[in-house]
mmCIF file of C-alpha atoms and ligand atoms in Angstrom:
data_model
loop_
_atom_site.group_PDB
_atom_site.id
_atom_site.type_symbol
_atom_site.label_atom_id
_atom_site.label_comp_id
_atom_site.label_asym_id
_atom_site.label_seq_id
_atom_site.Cartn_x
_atom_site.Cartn_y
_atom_site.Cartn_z
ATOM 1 C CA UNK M 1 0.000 0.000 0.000
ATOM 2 C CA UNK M 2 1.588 3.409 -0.552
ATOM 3 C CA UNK M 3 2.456 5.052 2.014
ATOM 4 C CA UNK M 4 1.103 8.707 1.536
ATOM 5 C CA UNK M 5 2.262 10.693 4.006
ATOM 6 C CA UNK M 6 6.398 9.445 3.861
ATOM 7 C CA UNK M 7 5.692 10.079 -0.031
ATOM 8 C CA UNK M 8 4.883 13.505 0.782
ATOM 9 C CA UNK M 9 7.647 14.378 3.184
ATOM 10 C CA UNK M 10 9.998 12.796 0.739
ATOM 11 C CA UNK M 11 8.691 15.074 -2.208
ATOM 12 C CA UNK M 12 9.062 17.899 0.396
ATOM 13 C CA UNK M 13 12.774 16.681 0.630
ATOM 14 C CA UNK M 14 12.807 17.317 -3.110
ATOM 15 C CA UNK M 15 12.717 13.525 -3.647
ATOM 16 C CA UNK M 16 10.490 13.620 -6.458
ATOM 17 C CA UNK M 17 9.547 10.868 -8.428
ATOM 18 C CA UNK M 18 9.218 9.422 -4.889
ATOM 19 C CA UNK M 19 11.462 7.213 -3.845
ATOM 20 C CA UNK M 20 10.423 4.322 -0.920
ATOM 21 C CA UNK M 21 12.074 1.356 0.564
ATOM 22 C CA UNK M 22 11.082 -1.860 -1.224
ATOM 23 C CA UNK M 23 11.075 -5.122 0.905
ATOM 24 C CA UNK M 24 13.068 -7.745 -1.055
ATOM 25 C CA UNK M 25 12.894 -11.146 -0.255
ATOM 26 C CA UNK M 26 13.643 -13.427 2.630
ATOM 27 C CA UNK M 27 17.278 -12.122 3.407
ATOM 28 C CA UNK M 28 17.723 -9.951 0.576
ATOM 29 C CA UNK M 29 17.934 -6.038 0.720
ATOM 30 C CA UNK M 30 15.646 -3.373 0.554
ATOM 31 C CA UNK M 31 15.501 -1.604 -2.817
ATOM 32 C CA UNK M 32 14.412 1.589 -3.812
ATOM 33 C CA UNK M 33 11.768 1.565 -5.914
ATOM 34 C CA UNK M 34 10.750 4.588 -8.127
ATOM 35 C CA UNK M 35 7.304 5.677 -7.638
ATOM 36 C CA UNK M 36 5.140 7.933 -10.132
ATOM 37 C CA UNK M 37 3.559 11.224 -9.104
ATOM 38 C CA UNK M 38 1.466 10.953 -6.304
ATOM 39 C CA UNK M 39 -2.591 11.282 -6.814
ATOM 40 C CA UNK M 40 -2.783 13.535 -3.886
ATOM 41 C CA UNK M 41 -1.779 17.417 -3.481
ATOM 42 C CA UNK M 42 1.865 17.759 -1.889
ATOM 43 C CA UNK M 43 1.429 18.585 1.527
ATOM 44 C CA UNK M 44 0.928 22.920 2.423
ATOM 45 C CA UNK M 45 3.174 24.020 4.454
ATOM 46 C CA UNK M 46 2.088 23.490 8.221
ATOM 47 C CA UNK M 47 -0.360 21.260 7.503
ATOM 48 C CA UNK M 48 -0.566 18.556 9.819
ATOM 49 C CA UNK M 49 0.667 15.122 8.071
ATOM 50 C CA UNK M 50 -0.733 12.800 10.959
ATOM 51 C CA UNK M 51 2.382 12.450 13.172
ATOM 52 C CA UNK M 52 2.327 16.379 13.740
ATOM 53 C CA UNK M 53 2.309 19.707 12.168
ATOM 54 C CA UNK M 54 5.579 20.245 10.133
ATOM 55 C CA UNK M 55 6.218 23.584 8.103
ATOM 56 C CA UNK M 56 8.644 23.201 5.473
ATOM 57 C CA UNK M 57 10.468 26.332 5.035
ATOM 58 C CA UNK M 58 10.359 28.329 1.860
ATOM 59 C CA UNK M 59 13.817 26.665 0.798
ATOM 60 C CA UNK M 60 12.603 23.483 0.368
ATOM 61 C CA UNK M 61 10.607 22.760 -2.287
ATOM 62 C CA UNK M 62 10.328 20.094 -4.547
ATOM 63 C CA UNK M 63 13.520 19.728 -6.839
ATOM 64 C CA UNK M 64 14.026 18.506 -10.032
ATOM 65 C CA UNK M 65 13.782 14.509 -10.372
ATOM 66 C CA UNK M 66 16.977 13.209 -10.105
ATOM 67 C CA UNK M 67 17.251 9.584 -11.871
ATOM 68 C CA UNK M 68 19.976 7.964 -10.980
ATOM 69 C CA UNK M 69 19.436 6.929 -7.426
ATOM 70 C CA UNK M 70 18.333 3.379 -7.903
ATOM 71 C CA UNK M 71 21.888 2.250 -7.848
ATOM 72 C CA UNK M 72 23.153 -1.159 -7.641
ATOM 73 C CA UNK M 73 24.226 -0.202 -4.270
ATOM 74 C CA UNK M 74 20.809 0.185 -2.886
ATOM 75 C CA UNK M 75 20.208 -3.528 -3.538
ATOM 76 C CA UNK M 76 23.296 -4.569 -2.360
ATOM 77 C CA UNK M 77 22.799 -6.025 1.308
ATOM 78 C CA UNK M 78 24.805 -3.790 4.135
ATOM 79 C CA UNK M 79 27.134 -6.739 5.284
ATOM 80 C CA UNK M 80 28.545 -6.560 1.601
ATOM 81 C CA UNK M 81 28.713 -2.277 1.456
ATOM 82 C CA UNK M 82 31.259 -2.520 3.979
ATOM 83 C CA UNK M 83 34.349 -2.984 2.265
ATOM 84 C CA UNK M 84 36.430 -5.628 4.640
ATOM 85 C CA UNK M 85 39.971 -3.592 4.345
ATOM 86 C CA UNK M 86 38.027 -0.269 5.429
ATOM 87 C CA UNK M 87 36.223 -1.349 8.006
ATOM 88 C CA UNK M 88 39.160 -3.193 9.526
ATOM 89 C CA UNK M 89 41.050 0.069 8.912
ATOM 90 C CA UNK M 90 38.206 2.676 9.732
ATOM 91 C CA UNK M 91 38.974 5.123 11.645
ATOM 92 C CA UNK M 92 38.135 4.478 15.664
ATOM 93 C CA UNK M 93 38.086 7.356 17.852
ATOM 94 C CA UNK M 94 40.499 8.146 20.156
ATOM 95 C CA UNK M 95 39.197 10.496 22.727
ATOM 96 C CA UNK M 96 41.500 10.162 25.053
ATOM 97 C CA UNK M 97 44.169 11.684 23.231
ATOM 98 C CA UNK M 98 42.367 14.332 21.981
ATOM 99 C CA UNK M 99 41.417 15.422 25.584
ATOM 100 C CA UNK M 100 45.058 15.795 26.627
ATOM 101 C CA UNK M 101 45.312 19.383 26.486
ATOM 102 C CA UNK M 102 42.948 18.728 29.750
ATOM 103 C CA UNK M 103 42.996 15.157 31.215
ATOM 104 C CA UNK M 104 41.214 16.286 34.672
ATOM 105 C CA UNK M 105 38.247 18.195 32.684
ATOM 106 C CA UNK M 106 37.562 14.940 30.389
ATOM 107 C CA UNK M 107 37.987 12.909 33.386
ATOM 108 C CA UNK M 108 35.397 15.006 35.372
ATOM 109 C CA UNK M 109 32.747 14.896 32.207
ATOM 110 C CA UNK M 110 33.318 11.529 31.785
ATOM 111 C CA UNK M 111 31.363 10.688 35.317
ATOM 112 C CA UNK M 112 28.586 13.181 34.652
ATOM 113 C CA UNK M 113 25.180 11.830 35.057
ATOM 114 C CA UNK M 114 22.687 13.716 32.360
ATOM 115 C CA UNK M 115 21.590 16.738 34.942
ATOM 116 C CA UNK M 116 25.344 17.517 35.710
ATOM 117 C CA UNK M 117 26.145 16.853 31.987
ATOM 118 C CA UNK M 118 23.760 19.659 31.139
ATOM 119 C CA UNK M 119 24.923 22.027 33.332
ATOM 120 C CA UNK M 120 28.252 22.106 32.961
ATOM 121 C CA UNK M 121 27.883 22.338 29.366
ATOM 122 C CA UNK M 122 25.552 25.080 29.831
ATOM 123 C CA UNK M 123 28.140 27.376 32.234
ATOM 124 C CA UNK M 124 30.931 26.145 30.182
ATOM 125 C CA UNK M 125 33.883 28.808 28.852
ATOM 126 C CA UNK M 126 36.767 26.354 28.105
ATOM 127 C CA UNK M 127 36.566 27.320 23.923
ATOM 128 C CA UNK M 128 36.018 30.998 22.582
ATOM 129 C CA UNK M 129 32.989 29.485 21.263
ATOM 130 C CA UNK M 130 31.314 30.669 24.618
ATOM 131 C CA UNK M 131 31.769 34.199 23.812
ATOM 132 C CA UNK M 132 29.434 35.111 21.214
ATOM 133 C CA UNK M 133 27.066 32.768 21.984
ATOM 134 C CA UNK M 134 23.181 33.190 24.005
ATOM 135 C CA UNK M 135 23.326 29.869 25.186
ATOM 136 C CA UNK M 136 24.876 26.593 25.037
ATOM 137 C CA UNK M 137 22.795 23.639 23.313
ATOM 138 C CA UNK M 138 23.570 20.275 24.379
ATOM 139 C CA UNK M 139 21.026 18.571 22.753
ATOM 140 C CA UNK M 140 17.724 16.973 22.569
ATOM 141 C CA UNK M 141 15.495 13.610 22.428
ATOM 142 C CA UNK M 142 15.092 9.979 23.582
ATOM 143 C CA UNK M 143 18.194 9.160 25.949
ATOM 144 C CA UNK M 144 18.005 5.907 25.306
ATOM 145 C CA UNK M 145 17.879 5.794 21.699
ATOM 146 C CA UNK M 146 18.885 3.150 19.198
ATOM 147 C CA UNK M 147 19.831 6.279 16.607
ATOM 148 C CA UNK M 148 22.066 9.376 17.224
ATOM 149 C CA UNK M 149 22.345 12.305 14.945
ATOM 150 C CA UNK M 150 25.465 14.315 14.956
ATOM 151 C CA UNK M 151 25.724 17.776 13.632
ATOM 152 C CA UNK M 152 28.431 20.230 13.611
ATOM 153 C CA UNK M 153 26.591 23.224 15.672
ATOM 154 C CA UNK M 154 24.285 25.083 16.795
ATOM 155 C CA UNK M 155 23.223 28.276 14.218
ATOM 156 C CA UNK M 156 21.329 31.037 14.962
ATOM 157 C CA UNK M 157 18.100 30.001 15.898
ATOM 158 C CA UNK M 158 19.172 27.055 17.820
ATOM 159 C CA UNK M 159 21.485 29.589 19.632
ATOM 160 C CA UNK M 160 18.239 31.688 20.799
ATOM 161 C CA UNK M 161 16.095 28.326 21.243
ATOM 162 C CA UNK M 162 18.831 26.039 23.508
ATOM 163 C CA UNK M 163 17.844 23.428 20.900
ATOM 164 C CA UNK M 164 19.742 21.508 18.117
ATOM 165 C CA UNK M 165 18.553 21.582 14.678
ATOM 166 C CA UNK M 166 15.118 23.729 14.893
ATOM 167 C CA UNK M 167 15.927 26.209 12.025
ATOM 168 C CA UNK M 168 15.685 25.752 8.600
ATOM 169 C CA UNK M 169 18.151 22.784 8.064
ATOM 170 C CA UNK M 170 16.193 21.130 11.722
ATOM 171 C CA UNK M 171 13.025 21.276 9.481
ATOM 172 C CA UNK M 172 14.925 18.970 6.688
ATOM 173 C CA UNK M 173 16.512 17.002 8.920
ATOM 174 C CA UNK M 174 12.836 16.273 10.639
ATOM 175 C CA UNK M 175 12.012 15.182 6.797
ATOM 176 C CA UNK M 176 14.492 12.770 6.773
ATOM 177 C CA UNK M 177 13.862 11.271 10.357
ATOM 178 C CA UNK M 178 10.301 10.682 9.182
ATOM 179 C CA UNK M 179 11.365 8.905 5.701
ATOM 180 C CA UNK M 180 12.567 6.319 7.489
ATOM 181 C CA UNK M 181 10.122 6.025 9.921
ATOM 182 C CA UNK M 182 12.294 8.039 12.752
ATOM 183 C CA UNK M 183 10.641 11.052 14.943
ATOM 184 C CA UNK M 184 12.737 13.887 16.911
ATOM 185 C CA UNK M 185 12.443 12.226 20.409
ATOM 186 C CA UNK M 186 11.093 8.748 19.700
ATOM 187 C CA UNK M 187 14.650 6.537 19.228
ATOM 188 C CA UNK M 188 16.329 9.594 18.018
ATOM 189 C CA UNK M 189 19.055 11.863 19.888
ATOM 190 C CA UNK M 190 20.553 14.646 18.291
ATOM 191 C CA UNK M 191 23.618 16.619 19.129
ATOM 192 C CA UNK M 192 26.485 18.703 17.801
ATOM 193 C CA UNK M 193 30.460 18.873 17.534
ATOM 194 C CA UNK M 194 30.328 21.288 19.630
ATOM 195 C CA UNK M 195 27.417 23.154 21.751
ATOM 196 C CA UNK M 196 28.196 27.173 20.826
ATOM 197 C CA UNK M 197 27.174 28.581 18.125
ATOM 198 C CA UNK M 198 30.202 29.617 15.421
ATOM 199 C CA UNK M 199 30.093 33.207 15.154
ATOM 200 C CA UNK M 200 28.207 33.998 11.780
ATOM 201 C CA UNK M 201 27.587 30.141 11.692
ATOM 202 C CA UNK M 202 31.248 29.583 10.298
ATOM 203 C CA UNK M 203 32.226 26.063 10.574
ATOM 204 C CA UNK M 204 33.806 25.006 14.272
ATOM 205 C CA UNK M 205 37.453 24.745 14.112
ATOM 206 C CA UNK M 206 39.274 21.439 14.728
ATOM 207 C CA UNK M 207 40.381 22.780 18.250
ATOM 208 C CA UNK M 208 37.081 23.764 19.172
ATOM 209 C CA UNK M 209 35.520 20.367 18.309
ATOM 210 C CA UNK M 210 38.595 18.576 20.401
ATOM 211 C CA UNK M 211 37.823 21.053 23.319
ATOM 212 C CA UNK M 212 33.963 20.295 23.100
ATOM 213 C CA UNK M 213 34.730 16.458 22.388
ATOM 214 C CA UNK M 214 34.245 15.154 26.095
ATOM 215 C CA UNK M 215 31.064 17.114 26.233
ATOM 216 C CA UNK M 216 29.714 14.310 23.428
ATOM 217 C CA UNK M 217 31.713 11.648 24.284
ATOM 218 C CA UNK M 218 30.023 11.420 27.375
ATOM 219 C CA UNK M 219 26.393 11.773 25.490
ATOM 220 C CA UNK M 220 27.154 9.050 23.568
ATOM 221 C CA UNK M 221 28.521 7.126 26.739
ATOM 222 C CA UNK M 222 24.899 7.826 28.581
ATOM 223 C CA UNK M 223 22.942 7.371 25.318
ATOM 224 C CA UNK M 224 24.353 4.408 24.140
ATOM 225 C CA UNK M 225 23.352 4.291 20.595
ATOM 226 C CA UNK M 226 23.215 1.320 18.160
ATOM 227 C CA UNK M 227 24.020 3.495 15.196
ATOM 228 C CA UNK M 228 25.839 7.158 15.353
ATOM 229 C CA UNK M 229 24.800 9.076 11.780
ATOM 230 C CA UNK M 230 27.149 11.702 11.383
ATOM 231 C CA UNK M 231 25.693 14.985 9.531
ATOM 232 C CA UNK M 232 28.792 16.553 7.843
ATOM 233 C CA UNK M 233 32.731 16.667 8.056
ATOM 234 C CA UNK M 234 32.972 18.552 11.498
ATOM 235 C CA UNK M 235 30.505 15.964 12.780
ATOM 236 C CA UNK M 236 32.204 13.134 11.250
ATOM 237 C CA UNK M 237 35.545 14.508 13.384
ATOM 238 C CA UNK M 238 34.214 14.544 16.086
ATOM 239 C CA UNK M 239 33.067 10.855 16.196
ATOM 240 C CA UNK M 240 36.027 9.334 14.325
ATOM 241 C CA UNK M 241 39.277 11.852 15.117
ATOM 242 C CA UNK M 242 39.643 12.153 11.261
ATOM 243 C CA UNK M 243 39.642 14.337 8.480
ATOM 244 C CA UNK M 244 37.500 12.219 5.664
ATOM 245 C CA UNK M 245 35.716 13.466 2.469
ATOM 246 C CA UNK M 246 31.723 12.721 2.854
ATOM 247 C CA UNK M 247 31.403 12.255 -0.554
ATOM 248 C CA UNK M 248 34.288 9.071 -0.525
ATOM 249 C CA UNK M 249 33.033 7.699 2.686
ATOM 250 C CA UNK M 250 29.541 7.723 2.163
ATOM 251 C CA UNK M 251 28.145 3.576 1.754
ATOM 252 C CA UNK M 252 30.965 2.695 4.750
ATOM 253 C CA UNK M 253 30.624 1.653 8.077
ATOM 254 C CA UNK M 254 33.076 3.425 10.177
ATOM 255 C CA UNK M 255 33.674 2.838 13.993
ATOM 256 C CA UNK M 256 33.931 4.627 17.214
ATOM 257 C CA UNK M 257 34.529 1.950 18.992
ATOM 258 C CA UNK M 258 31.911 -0.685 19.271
ATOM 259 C CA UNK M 259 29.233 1.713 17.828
ATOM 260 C CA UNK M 260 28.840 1.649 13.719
ATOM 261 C CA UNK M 261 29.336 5.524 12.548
ATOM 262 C CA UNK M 262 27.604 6.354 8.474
ATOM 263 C CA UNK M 263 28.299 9.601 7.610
ATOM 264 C CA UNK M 264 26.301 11.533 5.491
ATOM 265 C CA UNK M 265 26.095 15.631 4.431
ATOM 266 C CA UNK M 266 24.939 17.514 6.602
ATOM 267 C CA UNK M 267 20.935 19.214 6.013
ATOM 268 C CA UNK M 268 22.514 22.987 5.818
ATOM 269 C CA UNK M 269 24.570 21.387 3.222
ATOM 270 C CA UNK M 270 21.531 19.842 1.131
ATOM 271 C CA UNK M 271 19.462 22.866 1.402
ATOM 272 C CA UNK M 272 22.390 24.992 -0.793
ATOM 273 C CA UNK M 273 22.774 21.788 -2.732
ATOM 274 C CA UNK M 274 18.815 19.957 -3.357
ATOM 275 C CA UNK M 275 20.576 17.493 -6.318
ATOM 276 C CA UNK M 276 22.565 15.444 -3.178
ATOM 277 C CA UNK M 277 19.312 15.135 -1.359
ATOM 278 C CA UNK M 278 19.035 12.085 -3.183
ATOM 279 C CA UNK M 279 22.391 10.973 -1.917
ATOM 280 C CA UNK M 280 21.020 11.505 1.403
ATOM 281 C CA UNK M 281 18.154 9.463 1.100
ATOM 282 C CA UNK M 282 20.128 6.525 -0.090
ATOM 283 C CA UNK M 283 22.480 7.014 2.998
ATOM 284 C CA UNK M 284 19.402 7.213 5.124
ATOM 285 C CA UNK M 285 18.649 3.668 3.586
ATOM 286 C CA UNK M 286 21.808 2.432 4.292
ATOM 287 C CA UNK M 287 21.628 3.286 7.551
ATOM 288 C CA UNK M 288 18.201 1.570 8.212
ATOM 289 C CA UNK M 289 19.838 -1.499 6.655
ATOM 290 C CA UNK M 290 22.594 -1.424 8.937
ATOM 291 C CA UNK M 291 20.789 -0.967 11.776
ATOM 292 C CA UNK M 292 18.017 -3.747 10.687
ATOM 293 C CA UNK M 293 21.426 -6.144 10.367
ATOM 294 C CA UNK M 294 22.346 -4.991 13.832
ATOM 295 C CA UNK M 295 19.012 -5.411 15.634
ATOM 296 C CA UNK M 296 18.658 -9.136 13.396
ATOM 297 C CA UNK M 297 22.018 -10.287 15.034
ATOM 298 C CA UNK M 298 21.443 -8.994 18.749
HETATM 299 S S1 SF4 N 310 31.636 24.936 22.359
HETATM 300 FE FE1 SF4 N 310 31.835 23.342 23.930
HETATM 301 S S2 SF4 N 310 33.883 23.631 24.819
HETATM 302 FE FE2 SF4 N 310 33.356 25.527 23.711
HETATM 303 S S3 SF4 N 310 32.453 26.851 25.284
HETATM 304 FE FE3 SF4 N 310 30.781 25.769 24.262
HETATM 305 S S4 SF4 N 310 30.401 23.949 25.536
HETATM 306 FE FE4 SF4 N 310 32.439 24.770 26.105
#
């Protein structure tokens, strides 16, 4: 049966012909399966889809189809997208080092409970980050959840809000979370690099994100996520302590220890650029897969 409303958000995401998970057959992959125009009206802006009233902003709007994202990788199953060598040789963090420059702080944060957590981060001023910013924003949602989101930081309206991801880019990223099924604070946490907003939303320095690191570390201690989903480079630093290229690591499995990391770009990111949305959405996929895999073998 189609699925009306997740064809709707998706054609919001600019995912138009709609794409939708396919169930293959017993042990096989999902596949995404082209759909033709929906019979009903797109979905207004602030209309309420059934799971909640969601107003797209302005900037996203349907985009031009985009044809080539039923790739053979989308019917590949995850255990065979990770490439052996790479995910032997992924990345792992290393957060220990990178909290040298000051062992005692990353030592304290790493026995926070979630109230202490919080408030620390909020009277924090170990990064110039703290200086221009109206608040710190640690983050939001289920704190037990299977899925974390990682972004790189807060912008402007998160900064006035104390909440990740509620401007324009938190609107697309809600999108995504419901076209596979996720909601903001059912199963989903979501955090950033770091918790200050950049001055003039620049991108957080690497010293900045090392500074902030023990801040998530510990999140991700307490939260204990099945799958991390890192939203950008600065995000994908600050799980895996590298410098990678989203567009070459997109389809791995990297790890942070035990926990499976997919990176993918970043919402800010798809909203300047609407053709990799559906680059996204197949990472998105991936990522379901993956965790599917996970929750099949535990
Ligand atoms: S960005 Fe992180 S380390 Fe820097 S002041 Fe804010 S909370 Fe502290």
């Amino acid at each position: 049966m189609r699925d009306v409303r997740r064809d709707a958000v998706l054609r919001e995401m600019g995912l138009a012909p709609v794409w939708r998970l396919r169930a293959g057959g017993e042990g096989a992959a999902e596949a995404i399966e082209v759909l033709p125009e929906p019979e009903s009206a797109p979905v207004a802006a602030g209309a309420d889809q059934g799971g909640g009233a969601w107003s797209p902003p302005a900037q996203i709007v349907p985009a031009e189809p985009v044809p080539e994202v039923r790739s053979m990788r989308a019917a590949i199953p995850v255990r065979d997208l990770i490439p052996r060598a790479a995910a032997a040789t992924a990345p792992v963090a290393a957060p220990d080092r990178r909290d040298d420059g000051d062992p005692a702080r990353a030592g304290r944060i790493a026995r926070m409970g979630w109230d202490e957590l919080e408030s620390d981060i909020g009277a924090c001023r170990a990064c110039r980050l703290c200086e221009k910013r109206r608040q710190a924003v640690p983050g939001v949602g289920d704190r037990s959840a299977e899925w974390m989101f990682v972004g790189e930081g807060p912008g402007s309206e998160e900064d006035q809000r104390g909440e990740p991801f509620v401007g324009a880019a938190g609107k697309l990223l809600d999108a995504m979370l419901s076209a596979i099924d996720l909601k903001r604070g059912e199963n989903v946490y979501i955090a950033n690099a770091v918790k200050c907003r950049p001055p003039h939303n620049r991108t957080p320095q690497a010293d900045e994100i090392a500074i902030c690191h023990p801040y998530l570390a510990r999140q991700i201690e307490l939260v204990r996520p099945r799958v991390l989903i890192a939203l950008g480079r600065p995000a994908a630093l600050a799980l895996l302590d590298a410098e990678i290229s989203i567009g070459a690591s997109r389809g791995r499995v990297f790890h942070r220890g035990e926990i499976p990391v997919v990176v993918t770009y970043h919402p800010a990111y798809l909203l300047r650029n609407q053709a990799d949305k559906a680059k996204a959405w197949e990472d998105l996929c991936f990522a379901r897969r993956l965790m599917r895999e996970l929750a099949e073998k535990a």
